[in-house]
Short mmCIF file of C-alpha atoms and ligand atoms in Angstrom, two decimals:
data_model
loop_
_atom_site.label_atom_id
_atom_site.label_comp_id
_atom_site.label_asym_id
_atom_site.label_seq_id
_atom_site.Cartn_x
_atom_site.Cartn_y
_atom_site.Cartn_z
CA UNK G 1 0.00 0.00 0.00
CA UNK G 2 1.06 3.54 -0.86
CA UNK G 3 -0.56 7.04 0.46
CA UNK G 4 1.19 10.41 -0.83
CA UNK G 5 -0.03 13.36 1.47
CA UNK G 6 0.06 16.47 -0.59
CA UNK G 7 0.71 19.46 1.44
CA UNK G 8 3.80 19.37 4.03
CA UNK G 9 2.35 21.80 6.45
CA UNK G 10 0.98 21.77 9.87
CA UNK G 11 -2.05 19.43 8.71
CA UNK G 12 -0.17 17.39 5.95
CA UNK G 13 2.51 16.59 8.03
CA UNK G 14 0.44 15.23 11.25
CA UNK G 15 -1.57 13.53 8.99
CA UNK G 16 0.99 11.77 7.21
CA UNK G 17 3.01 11.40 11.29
CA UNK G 18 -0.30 9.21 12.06
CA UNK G 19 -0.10 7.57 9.14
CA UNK G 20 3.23 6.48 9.59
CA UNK G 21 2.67 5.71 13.41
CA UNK G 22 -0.49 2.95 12.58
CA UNK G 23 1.18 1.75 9.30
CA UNK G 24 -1.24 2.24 7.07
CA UNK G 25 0.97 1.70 4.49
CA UNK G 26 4.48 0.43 3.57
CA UNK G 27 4.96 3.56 1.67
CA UNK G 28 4.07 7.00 2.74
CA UNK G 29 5.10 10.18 0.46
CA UNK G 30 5.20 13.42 1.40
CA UNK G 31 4.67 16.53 -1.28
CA UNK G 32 4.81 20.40 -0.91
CA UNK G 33 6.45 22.84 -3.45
CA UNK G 34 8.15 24.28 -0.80
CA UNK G 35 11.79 23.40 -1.57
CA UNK G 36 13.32 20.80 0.93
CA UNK G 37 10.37 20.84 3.46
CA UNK G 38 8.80 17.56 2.67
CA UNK G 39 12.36 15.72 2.63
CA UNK G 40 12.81 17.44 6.04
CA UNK G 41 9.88 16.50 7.64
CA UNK G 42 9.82 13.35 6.18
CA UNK G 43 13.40 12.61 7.39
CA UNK G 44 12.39 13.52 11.01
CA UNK G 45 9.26 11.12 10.92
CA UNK G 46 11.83 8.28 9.70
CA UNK G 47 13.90 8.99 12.63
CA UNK G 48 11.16 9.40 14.79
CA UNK G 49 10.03 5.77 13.30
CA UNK G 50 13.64 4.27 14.46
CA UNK G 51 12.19 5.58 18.39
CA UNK G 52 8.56 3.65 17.85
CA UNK G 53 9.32 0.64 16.32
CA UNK G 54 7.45 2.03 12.78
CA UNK G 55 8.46 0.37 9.29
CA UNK G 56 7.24 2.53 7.16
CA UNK G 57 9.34 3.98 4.39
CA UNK G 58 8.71 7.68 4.18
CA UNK G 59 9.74 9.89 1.46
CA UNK G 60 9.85 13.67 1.01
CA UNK G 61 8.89 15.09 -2.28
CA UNK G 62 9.48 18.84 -3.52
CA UNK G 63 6.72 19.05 -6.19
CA UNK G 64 8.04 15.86 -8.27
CA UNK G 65 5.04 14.16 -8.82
CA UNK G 66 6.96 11.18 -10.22
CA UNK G 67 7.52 10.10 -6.48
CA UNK G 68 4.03 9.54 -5.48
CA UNK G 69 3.27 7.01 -8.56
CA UNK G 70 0.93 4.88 -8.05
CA UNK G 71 0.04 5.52 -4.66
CA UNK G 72 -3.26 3.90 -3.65
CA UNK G 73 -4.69 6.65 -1.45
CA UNK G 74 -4.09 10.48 -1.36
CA UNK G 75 -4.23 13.37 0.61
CA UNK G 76 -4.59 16.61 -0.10
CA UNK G 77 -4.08 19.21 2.42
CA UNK G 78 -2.11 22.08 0.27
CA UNK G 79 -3.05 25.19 0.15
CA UNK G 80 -3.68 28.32 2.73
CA UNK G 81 -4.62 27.72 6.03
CA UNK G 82 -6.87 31.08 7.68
CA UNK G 83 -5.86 33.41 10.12
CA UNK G 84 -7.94 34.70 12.81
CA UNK G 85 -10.88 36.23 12.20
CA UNK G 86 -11.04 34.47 8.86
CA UNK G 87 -13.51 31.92 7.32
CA UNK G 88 -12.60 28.92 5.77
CA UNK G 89 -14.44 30.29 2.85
CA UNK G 90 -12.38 33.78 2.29
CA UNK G 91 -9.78 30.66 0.86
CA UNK G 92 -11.64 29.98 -2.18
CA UNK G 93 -9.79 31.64 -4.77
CA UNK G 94 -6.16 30.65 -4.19
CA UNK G 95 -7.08 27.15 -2.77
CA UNK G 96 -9.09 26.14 -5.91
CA UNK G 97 -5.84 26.45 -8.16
CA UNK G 98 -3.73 24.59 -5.86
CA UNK G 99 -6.56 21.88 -5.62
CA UNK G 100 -7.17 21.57 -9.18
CA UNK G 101 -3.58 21.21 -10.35
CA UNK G 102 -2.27 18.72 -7.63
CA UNK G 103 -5.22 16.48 -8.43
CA UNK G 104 -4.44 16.36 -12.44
CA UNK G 105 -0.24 16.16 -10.84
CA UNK G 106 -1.71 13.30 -8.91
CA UNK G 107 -3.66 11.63 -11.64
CA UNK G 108 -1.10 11.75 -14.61
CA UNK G 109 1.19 9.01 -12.16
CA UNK G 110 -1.68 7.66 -9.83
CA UNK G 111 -5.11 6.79 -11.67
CA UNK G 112 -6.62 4.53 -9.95
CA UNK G 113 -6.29 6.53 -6.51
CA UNK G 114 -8.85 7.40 -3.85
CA UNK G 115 -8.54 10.91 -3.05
CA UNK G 116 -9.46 12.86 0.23
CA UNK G 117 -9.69 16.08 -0.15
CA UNK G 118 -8.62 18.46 3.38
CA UNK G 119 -7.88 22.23 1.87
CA UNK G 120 -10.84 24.19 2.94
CA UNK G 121 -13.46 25.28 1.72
CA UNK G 122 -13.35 21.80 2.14
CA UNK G 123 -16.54 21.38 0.72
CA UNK G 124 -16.52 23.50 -2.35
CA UNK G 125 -13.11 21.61 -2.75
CA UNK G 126 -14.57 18.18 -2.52
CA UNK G 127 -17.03 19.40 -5.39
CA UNK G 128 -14.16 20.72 -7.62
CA UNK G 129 -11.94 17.38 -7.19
CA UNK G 130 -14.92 15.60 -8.49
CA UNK G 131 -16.30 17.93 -11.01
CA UNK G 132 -12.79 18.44 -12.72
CA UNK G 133 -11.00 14.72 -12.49
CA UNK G 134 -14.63 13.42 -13.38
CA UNK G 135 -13.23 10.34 -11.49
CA UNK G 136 -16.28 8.09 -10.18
CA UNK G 137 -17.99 9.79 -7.30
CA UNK G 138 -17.24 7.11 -4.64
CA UNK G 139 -13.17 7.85 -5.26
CA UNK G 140 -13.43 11.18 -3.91
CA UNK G 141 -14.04 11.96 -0.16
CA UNK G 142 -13.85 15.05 1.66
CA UNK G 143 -13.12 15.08 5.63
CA UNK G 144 -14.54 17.72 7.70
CA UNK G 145 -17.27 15.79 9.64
CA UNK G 146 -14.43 13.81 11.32
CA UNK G 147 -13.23 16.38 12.43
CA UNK G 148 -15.95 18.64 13.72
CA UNK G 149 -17.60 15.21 15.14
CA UNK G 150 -14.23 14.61 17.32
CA UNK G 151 -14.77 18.67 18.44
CA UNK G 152 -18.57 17.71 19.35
CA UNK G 153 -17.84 14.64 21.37
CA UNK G 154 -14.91 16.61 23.26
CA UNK G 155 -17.27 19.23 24.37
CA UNK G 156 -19.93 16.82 25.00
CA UNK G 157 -16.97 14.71 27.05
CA UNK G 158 -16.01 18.12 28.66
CA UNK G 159 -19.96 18.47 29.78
CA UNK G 160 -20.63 15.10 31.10
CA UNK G 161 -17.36 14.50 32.79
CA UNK G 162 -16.75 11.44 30.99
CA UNK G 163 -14.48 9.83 28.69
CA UNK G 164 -14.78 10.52 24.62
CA UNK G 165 -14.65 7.11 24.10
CA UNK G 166 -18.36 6.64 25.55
CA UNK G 167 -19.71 8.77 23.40
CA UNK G 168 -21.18 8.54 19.80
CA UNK G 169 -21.59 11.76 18.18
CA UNK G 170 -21.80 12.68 14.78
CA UNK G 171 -21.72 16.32 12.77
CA UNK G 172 -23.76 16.57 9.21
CA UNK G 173 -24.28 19.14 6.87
CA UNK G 174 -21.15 21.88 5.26
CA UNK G 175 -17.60 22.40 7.02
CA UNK G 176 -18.35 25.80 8.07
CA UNK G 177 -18.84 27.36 11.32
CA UNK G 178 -23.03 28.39 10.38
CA UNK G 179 -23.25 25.31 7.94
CA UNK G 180 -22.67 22.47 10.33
CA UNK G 181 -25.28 20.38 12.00
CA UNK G 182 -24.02 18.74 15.36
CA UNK G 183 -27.03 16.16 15.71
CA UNK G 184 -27.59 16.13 19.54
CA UNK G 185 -30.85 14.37 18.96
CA UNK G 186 -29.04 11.09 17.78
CA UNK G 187 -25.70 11.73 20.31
CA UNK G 188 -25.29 9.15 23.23
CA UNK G 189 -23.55 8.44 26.08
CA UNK G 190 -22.81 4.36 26.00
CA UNK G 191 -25.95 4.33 24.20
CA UNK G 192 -28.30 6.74 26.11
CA UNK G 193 -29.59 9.57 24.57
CA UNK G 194 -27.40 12.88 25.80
CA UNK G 195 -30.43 14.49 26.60
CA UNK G 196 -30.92 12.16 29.16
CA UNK G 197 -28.26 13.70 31.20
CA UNK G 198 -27.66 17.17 29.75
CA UNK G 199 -30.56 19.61 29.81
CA UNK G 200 -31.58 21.68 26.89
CA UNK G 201 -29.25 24.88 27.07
CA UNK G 202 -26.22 22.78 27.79
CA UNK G 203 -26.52 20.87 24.47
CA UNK G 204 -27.31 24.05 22.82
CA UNK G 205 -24.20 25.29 24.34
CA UNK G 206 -22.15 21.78 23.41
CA UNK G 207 -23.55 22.29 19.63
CA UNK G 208 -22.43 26.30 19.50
CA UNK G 209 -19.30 25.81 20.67
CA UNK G 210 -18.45 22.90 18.32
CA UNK G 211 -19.62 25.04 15.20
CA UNK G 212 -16.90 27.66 16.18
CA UNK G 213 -14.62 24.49 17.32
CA UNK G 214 -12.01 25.84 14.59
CA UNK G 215 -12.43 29.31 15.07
CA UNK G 216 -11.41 29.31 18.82
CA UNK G 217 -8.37 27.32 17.82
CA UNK G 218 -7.40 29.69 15.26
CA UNK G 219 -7.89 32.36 17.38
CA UNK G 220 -5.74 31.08 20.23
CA UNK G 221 -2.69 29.79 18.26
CA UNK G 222 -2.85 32.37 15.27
CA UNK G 223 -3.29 29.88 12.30
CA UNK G 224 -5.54 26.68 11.82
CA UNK G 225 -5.56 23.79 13.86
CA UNK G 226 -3.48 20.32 13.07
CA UNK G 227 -3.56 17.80 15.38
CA UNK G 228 -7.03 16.67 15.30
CA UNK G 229 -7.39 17.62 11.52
CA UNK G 230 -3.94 15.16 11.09
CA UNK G 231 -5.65 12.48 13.29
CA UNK G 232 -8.93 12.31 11.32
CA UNK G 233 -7.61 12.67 7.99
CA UNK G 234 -5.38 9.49 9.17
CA UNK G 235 -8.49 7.54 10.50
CA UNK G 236 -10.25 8.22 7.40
CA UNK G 237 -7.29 6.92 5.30
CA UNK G 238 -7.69 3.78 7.82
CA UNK G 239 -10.46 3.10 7.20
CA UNK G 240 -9.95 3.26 3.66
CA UNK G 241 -6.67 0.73 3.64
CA UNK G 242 -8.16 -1.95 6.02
CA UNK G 243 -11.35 -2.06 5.04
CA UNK G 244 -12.79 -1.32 8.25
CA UNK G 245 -16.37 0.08 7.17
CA UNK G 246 -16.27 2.35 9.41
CA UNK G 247 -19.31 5.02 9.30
CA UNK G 248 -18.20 8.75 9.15
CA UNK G 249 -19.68 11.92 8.39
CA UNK G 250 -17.57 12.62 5.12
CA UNK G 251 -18.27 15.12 2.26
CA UNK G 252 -19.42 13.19 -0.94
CA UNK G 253 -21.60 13.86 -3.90
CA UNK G 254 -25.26 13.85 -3.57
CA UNK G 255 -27.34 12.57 -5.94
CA UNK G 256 -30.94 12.66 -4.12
CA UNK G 257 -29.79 11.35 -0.91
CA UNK G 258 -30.86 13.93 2.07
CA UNK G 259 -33.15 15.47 -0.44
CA UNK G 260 -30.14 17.20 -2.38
CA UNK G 261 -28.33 16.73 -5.62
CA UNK G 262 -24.92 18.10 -8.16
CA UNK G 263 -23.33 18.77 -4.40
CA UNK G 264 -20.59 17.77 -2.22
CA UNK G 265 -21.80 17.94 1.25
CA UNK G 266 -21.37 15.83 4.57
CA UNK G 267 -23.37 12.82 5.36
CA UNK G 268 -22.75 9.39 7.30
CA UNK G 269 -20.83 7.18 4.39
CA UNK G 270 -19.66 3.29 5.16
CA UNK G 271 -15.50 4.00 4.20
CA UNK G 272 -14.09 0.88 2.88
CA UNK G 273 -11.32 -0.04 0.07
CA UNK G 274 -13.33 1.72 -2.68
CA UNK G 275 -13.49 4.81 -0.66
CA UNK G 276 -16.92 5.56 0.02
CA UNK G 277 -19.21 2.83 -0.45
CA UNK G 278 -22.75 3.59 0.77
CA UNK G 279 -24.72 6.96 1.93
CA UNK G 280 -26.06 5.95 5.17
CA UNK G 281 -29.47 7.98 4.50
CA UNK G 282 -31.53 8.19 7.23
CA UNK G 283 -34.53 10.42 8.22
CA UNK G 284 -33.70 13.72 9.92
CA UNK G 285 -36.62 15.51 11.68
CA UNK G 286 -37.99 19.07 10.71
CA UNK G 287 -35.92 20.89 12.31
CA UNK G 288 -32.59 19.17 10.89
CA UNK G 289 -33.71 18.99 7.43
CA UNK G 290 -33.78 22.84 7.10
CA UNK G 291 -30.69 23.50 8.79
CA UNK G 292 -29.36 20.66 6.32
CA UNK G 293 -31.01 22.43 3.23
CA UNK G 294 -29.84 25.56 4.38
CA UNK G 295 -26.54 24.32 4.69
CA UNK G 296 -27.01 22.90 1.09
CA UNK G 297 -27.46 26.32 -0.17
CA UNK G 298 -24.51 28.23 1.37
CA UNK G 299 -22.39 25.79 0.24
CA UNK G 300 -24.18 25.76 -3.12
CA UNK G 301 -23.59 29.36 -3.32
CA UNK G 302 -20.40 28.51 -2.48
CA UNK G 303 -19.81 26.38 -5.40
CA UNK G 304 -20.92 29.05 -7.56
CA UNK G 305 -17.65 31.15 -6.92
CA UNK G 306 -16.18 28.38 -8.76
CA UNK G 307 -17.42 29.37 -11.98
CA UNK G 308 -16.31 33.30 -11.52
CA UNK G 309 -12.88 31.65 -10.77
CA UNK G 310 -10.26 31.50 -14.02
CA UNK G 311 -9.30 27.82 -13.43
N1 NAD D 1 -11.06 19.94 6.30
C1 NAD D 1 -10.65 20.16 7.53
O1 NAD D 1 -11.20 19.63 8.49
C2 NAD D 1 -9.46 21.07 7.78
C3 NAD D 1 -8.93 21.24 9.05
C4 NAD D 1 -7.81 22.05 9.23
C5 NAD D 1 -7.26 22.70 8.11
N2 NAD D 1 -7.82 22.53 6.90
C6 NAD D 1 -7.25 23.16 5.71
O2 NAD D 1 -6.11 22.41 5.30
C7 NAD D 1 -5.26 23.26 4.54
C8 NAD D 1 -3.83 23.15 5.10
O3 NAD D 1 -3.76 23.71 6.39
P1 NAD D 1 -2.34 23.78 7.13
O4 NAD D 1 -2.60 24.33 8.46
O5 NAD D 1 -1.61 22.51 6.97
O6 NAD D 1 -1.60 24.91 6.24
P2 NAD D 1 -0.02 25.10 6.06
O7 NAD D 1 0.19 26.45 5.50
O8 NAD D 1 0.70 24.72 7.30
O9 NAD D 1 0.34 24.00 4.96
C9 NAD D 1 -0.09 24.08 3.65
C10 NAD D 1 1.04 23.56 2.77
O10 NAD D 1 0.58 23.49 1.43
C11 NAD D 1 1.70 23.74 0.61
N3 NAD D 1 1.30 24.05 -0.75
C12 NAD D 1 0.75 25.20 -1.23
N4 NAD D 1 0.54 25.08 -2.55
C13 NAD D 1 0.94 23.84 -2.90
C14 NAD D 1 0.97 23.12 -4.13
N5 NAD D 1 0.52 23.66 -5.26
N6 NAD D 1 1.45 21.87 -4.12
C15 NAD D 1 1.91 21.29 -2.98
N7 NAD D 1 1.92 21.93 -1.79
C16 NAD D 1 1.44 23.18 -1.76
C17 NAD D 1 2.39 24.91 1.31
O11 NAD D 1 3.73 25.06 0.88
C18 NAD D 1 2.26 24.49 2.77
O12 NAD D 1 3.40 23.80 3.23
C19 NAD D 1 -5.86 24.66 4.65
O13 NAD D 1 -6.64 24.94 3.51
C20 NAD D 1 -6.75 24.57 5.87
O14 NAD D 1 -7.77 25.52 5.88
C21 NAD D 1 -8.90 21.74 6.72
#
């Protein structure tokens, strides 16, 4: 098995560290056009490797696309992270050229790969992978739900005084901080309903802070978050190279399911080895069907930008 991680930044590089550390793959390359960064970092993960018993042979790649041939799964995390005060949607312009061309880099060596797409806006990203490799739908996945789901079960955790790993928890709808829909309805503590032990105006609280889960990070360290961006982007590529089936909210493309179609948006999706495999479509109530369709239609408008864009 070989994964390339495009992108040797803060997220690229802890995604493709996590990689490494579970050896998801015998192979793991590591691509940014920044001169020399991606053989640095990937010579301190090798060395790192020699510390925690990890055979995994890494390699570090400045922009030669030739090193990541054939790889079976990629990554793409390049492209500008935001700054305070920022939304991950002010990124559109410069992060749709860097998205575009690394996928056609990617696809001139790799063909048959499974792509997951990280560079924000993640979603309007997802929908531009697809749209302009025109590879079949299930081959491209976009992680954001991961992600904000690990933020919602940490403040839920946080709120309950109880350990993560009790929890289910699971975040639908765009990767934005007003187009996300934390489903408290359907979260559970070892299988109880949430609202069993938290009262109304604590979940409310749980769900707010979650939606602005990446913009107090930002805030407090100045640029983006990595570690738990690294860590699901990994899990998702896990799930991906073992099979596992695992259900996560991941951005795919919609064709009816959740009442919406020609979008990439987030939904529950079984993650095996041919990426994503099934919509898990289930019945929201009232309530979280309109904040899904008005999530459809931000990140619809979204979308639109694309076609002002010279691409
Ligand atoms: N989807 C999510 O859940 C999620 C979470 C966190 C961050 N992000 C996004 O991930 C992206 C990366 O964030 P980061 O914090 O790692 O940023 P970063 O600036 O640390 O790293 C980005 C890297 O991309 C490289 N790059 C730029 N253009 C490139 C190209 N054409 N080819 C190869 N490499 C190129 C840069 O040199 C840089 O090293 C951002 O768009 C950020 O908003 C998404």
């Amino acid at each position: 098995m070989k994964i390339t991680v495009v992108g040797a930044g803060a997220v690229g590089a802890t995604c493709a560290d996590n990689i490494a550390r579970r050896e998801l793959a015998e192979e793991v390359v590591l691509l940014d056009i920044k001169e020399g960064l991606s053989e640095g970092k990937g010579l301190d993960m090798l060395q790192a490797s020699t510390l925690l018993d990890c055979d995994v042979k890494i390699t570090g790649s400045s922009n030669n696309y030739e090193l990541t041939a054939n790889s079976d799964v990629v990554v793409i995390t390049s492209g500008l992270p935001r700054k305070p005060g920022m939304t991950r949607e002010e990124l559109i312009g410069t992060n749709a050229n860097i998205v575009k061309g690394v996928t056609e880099n990617i696809l001139k060596y790799s063909p048959d790969a499974i792509f997951v797409i990280i560079s924000n806006p993640m979603d309007t990203m997802t929908y531009l992978a697809l749209k302009s490799s025109g590879l079949p739908k299930n081959r491209i996945i976009g992680m954001g739900g991961i992600l904000d789901s690990a933020r919602f079960k940490t403040y839920l955790s946080l709120a309950l005084n109880c350990s993560p790993n009790d929890l289910q928890g699971t975040v639908i709808g765009g990767h934005g901080d007003t187009t996300m829909i934390p489903l408290t309805r359907l979260a559970t503590y070892s299988g109880v309903p949430v609202s069993q032990f938290l009262d109304a105006e604590t979940l409310q609280k749980v769900a707010a802070d979650t939606m602005v889960g990446g913009a107090t990070l930002t805030k407090l360290i100045g640029t983006s978050a990595w570690y738990a961006p690294g860590a699901a982007g990994a899990i998702l590529v896990e799930s991906i190279v073992r099979d596992q089936k695992r259900v996560f909210p991941c951005c795919v493309y919609l064709e009816g399911e959740y009442g919406q179609s020609d979008i990439c948006l987030g939904v529950p999706v079984v993650i095996g080895r041919n990426g994503w495999e099934k919509i898990v479509d289930f019945e929201l109530n009232d309530e979280e069907k309109a904040a899904f369709n008005k999530s459809a239609d931000a990140v619809r408008n979204m979308n639109d930008v694309l076609k002002t864009l010279e691409l």
